[in-house]
Short mmCIF file of C-alpha atoms in Angstrom, two decimals:
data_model
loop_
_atom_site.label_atom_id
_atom_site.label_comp_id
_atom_site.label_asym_id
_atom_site.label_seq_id
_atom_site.Cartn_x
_atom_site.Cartn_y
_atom_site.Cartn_z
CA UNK A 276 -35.94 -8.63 -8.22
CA UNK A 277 -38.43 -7.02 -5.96
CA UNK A 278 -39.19 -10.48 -4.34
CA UNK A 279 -35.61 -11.50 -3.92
CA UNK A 280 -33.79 -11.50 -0.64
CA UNK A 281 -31.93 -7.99 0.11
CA UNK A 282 -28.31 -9.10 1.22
CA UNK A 283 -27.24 -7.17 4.24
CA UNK A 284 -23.98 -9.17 5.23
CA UNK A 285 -21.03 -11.15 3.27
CA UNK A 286 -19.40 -14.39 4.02
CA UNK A 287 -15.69 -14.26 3.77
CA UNK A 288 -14.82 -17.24 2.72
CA UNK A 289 -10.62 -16.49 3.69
CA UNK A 290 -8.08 -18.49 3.01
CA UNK A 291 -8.67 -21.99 4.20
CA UNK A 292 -11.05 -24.33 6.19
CA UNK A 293 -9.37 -26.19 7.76
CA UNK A 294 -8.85 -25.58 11.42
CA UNK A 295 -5.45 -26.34 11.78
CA UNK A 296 -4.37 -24.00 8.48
CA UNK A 297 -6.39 -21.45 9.96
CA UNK A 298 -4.95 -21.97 13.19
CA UNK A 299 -1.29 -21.84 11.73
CA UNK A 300 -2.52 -18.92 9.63
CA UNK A 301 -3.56 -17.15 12.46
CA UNK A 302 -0.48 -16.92 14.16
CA UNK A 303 1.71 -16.21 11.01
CA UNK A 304 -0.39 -13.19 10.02
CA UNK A 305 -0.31 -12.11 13.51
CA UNK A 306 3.30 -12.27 14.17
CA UNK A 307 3.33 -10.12 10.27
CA UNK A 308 1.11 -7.42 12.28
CA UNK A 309 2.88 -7.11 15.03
CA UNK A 310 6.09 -6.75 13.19
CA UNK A 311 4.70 -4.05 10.50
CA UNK A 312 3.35 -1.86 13.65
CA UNK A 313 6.28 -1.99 15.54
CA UNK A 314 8.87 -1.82 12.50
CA UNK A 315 6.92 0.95 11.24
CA UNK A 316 6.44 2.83 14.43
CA UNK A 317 10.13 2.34 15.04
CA UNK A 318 10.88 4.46 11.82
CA UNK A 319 8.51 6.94 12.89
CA UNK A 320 9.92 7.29 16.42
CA UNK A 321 13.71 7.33 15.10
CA UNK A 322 13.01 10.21 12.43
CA UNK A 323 10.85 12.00 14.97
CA UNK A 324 13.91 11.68 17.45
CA UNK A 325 17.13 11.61 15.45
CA UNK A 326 17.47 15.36 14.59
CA UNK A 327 20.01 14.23 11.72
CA UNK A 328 17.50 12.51 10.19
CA UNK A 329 14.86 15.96 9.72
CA UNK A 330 15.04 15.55 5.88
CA UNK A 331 12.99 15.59 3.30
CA UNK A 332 14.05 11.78 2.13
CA UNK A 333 13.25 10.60 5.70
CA UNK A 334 10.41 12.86 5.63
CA UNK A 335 8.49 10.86 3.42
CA UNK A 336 9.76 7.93 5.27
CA UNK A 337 8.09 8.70 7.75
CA UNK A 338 4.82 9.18 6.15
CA UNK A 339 5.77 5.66 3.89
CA UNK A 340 5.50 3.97 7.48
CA UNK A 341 2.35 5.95 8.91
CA UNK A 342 0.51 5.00 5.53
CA UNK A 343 1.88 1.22 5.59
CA UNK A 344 0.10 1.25 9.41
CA UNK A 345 -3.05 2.32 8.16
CA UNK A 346 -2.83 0.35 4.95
CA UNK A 347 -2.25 -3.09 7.24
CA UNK A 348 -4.32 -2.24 9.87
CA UNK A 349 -7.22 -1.69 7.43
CA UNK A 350 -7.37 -5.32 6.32
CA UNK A 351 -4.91 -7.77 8.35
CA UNK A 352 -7.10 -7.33 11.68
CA UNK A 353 -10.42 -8.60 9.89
CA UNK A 354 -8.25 -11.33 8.43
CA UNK A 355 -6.84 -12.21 12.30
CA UNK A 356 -10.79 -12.36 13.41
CA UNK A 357 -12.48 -14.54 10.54
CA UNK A 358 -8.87 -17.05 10.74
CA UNK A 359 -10.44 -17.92 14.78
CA UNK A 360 -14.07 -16.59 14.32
CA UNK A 361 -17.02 -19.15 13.64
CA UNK A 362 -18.69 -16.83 11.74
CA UNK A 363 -16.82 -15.15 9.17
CA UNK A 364 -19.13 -12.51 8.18
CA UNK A 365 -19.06 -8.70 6.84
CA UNK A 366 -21.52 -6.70 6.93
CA UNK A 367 -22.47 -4.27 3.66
CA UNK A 368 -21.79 -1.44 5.44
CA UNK A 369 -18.25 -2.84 6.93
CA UNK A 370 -17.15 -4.03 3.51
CA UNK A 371 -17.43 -0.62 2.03
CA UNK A 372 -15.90 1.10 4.42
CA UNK A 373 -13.09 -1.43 4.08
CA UNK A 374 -12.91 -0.73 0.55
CA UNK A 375 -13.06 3.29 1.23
CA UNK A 376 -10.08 3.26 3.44
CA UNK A 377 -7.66 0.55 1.81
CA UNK A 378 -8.19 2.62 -1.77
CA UNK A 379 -7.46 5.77 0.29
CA UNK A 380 -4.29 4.59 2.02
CA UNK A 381 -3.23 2.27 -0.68
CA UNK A 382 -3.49 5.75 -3.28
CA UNK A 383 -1.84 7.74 -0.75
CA UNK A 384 1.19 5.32 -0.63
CA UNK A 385 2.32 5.15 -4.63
CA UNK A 386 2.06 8.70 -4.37
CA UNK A 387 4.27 9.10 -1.35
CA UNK A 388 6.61 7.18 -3.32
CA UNK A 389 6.12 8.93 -6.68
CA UNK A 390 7.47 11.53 -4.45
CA UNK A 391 10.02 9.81 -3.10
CA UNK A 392 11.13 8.85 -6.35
CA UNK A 393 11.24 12.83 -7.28
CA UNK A 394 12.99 13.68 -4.14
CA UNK A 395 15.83 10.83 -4.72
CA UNK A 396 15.94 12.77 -8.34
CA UNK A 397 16.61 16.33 -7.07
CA UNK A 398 19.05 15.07 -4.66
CA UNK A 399 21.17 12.89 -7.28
CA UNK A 400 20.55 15.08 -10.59
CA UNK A 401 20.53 18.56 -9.04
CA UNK A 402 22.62 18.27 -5.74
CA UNK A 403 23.78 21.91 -5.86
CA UNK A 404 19.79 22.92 -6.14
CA UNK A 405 18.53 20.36 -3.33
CA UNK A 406 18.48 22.57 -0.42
CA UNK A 407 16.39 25.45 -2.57
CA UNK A 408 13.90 22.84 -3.78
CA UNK A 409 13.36 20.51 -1.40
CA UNK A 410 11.94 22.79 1.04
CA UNK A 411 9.52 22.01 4.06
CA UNK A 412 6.80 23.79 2.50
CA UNK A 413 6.92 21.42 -0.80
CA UNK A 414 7.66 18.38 0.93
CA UNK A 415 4.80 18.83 3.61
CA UNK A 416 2.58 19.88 -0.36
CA UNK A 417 3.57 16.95 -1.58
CA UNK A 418 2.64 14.66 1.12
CA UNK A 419 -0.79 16.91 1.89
CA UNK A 420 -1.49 15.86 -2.13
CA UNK A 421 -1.02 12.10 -1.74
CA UNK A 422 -3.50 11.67 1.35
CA UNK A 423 -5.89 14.16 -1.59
CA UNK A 424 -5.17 11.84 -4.18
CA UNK A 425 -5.86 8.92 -2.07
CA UNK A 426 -9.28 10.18 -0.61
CA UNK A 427 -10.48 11.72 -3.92
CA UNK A 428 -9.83 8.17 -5.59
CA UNK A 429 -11.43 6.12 -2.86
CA UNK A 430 -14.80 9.11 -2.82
CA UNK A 431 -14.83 7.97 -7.19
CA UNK A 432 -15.05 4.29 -6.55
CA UNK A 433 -16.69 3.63 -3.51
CA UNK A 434 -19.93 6.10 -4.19
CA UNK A 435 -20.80 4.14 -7.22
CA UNK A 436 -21.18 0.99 -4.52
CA UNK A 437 -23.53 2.36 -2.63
CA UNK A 438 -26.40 2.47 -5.34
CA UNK A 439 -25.66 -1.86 -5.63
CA UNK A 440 -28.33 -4.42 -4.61
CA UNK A 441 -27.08 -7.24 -3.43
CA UNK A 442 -29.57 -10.46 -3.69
CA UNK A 443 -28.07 -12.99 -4.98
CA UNK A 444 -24.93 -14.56 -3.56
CA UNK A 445 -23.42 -13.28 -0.48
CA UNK A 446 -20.17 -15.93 -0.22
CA UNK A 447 -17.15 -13.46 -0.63
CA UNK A 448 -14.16 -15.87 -1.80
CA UNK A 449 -11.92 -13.96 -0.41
CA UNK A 450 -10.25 -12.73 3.15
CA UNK A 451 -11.23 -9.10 2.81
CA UNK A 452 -13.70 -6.80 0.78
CA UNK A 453 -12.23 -5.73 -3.04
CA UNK A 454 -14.04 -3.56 -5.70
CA UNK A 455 -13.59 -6.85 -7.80
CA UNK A 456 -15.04 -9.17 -5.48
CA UNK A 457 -18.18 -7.18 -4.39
CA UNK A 458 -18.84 -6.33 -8.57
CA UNK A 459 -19.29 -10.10 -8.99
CA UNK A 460 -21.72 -10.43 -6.26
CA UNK A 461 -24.62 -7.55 -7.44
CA UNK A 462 -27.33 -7.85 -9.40
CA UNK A 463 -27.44 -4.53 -10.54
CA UNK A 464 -25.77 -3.48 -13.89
CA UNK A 465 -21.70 -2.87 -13.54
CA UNK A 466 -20.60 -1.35 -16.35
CA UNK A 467 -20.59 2.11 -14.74
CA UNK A 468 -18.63 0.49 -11.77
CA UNK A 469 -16.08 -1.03 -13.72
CA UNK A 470 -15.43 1.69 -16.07
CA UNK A 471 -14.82 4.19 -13.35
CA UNK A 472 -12.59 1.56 -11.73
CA UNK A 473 -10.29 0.93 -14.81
CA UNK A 474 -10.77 4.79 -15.38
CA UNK A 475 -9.43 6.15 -12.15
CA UNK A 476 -6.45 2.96 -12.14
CA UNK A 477 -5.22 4.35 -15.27
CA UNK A 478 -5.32 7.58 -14.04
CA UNK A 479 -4.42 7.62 -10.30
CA UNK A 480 -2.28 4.41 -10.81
CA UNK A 481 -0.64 5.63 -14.56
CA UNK A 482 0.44 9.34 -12.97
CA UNK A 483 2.00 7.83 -9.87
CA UNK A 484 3.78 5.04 -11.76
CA UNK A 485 4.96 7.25 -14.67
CA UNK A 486 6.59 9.51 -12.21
CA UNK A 487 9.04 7.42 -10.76
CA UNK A 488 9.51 6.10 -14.15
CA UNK A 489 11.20 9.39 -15.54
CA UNK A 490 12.50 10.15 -11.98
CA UNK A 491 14.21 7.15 -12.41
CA UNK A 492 15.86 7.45 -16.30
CA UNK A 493 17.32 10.55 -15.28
CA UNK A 494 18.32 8.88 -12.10
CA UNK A 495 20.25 6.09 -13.98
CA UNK A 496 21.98 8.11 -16.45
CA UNK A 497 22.93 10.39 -13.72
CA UNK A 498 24.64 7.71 -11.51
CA UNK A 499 26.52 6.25 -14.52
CA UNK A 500 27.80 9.34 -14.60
CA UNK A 501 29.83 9.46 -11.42
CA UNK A 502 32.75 9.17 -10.65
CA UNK A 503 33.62 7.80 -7.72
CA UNK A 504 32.98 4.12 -6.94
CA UNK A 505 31.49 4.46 -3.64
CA UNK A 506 29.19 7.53 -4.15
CA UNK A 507 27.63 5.07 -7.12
CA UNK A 508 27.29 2.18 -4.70
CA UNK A 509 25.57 4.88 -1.99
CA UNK A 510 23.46 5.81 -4.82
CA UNK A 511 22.37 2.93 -6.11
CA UNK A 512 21.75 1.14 -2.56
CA UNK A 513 19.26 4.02 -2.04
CA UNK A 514 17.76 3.77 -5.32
CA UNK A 515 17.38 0.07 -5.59
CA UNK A 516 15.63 -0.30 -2.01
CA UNK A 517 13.25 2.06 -3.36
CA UNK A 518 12.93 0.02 -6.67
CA UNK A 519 12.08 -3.00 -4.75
CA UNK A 520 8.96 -1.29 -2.65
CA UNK A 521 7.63 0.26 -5.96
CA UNK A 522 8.26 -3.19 -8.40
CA UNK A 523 6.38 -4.63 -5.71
CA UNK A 524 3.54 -2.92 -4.52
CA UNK A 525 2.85 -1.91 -8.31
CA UNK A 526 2.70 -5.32 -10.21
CA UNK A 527 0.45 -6.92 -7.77
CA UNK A 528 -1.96 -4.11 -7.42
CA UNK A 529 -2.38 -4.26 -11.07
CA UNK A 530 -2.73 -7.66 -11.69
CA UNK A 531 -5.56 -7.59 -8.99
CA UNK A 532 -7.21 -4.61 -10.37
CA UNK A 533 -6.68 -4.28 -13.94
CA UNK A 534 -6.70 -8.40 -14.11
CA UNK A 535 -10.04 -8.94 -16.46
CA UNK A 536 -13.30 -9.84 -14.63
CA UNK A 537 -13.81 -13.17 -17.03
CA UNK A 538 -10.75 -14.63 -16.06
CA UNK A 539 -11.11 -16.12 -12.61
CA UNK A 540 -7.49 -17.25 -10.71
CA UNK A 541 -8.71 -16.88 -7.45
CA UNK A 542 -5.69 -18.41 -6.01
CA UNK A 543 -3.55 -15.92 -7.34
CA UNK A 544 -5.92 -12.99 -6.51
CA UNK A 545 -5.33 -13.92 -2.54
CA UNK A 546 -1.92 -14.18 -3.29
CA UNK A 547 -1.63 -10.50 -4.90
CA UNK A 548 -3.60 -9.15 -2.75
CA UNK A 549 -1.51 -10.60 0.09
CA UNK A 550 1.45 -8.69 -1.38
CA UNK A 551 0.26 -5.51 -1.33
CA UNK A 552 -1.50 -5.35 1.83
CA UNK A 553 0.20 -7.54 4.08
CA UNK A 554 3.62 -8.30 3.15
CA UNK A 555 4.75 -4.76 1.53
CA UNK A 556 3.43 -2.83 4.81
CA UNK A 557 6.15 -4.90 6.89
CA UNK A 558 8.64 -5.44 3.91
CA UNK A 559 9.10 -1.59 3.89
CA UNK A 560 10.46 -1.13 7.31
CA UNK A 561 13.10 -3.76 6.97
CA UNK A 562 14.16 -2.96 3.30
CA UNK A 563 14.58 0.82 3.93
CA UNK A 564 16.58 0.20 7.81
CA UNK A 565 18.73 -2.98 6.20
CA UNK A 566 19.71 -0.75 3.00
CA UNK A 567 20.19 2.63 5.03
CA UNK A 568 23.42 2.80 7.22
CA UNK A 569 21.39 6.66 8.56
CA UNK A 570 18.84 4.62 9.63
CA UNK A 571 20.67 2.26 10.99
CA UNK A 572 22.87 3.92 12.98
CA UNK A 573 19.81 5.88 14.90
CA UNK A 574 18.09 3.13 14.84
CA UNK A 575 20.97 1.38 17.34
CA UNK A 576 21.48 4.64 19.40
CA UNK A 577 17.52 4.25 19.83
CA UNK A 578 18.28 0.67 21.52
CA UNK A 579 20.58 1.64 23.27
CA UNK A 580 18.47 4.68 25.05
CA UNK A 581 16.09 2.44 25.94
CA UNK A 582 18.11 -0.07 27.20
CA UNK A 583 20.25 2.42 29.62
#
């Protein structure tokens, strides 16, 4: 080992070679970008602005959207380079950090909406209590604890990495650094790296999925509960929006992550991976304004102030 070349850079291989895909690529990812920074920065602007909107469900909203920036912007802009770039290279350094900060935001956001999941819980299961638990303080506690989660779970997994040697291949076939991709590349032993990775998924990933689970039972048998037709179609519109972004962001993070390291569908890696990095950061924005007449509305009074 001591007389094989040390790796200091990766080769992202991305998502095709040929010039005109990457060419077509290019511009499709970049019109995704533009739209998940300006969708997203629109629902931060409107809550900011719209004084009916200072509550704790557009609250975490508004943190949703900040994390979805940071989550795209962590990933899609490397991706934009290496579709035009000649040479599509990483270095060692770069690809941890990348790994650092897409565990960190992409922890942070199933935790913003585990708590989204328990605020849309209070507010249909205890409406009479919403007001005394909801509070500022909790809500700004529970979104304080997500960015925690987030960097304590990116600190456990991307440590380990730095004690790899890299000296045998340095072809990443991929568009962007993953714990999975790099762990195939060392030469060192992985079993400590992959056993804190499936242990901190299970944990970090289990918690924030089992959350909205039961949020979501009681949720259910709450709304067939009611009543009224239309307060069960309100309900459930809310609800369902937030169903999608969860189903979503949850099955493909899994199947990338938990997937096991012998079986190799490398098409279908890019294609999860995809999901939750690129597409759910700019799905959010529309699924959340389409579904929310609130949002909506300010969002329209917002056009219409800038237009005047």
């Amino acid at each position: 080992m001591e007389n094989q070349t040390i790796i200091t850079e990766f080769i992202l291989l991305g998502l095709s070679n040929d010039p005109q895909v990457q060419i077509f690529l290019f511009l499709v990812f970049l019109i995704i970008y533009v739209v998940t920074l300006l969708g997203n920065s629109a629902i931060i602007l409107v809550i900011s602005t719209e004084v009916s909107l200072h509550t704790p469900m557009f609250f975490f909203l508004s943190h949703l959207a900040f994390v979805d920036i940071c989550c795209s912007s962590v990933t899609v802009p490397k991706l934009l380079e290496n579709l035009i770039a000649k040479q599509k290279t990483i270095s060692v350094s770069g690809c941890l950090a990348q790994i650092f900060f897409f565990i960190h935001s992409a922890v942070a956001e199933i935790f913003i909406l585990s708590a989204m999941a328990y605020d849309r819980y209070v507010a249909i299961c205890h409406p009479l209590r919403y007001s005394a638990i909801m509070k500022q303080q909790l809500c700004k506690q529970l979104v304080g604890g997500a960015w925690a989660m987030g960097f304590l779970d990116a600190v456990i997994n991307t440590l380990p990495l730095l004690n790899l040697r890299f000296c045998r291949l340095n072809t990443i076939s991929h568009y962007s650094c993953e714990i999975p991709s790099l762990l195939s590349l060392t030469c060192s032993d992985t079993f400590f790296n992959y056993a804190v990775l499936f242990a901190s998924s299970f944990v970090f990933g289990g918690t924030s999925f089992l959350l909205p689970l039961v949020s979501y039972v009681y949720i259910i048998s709450s709304l067939l509960k009611i009543q009224s037709a239309k307060g069960r179609s309100k309900a459930f519109s809310t609800c369902s929006s937030h169903l999608i972004v969860i189903s979503l962001f949850y099955l493909s993070s899994f199947f990338r992550y938990m997937k096991p390291s012998s079986l190799s569908l490398k098409d279908l890696d890019r294609v999860a991976s995809i999901q939750y990095s690129v597409l759910t950061p700019v799905l959010n924005p529309i699924i959340y304004s389409l579904k929310n007449n609130e949002m909506k509305t300010s969002l329209g009074k917002l056009i219409k102030k800038l237009f005047h």
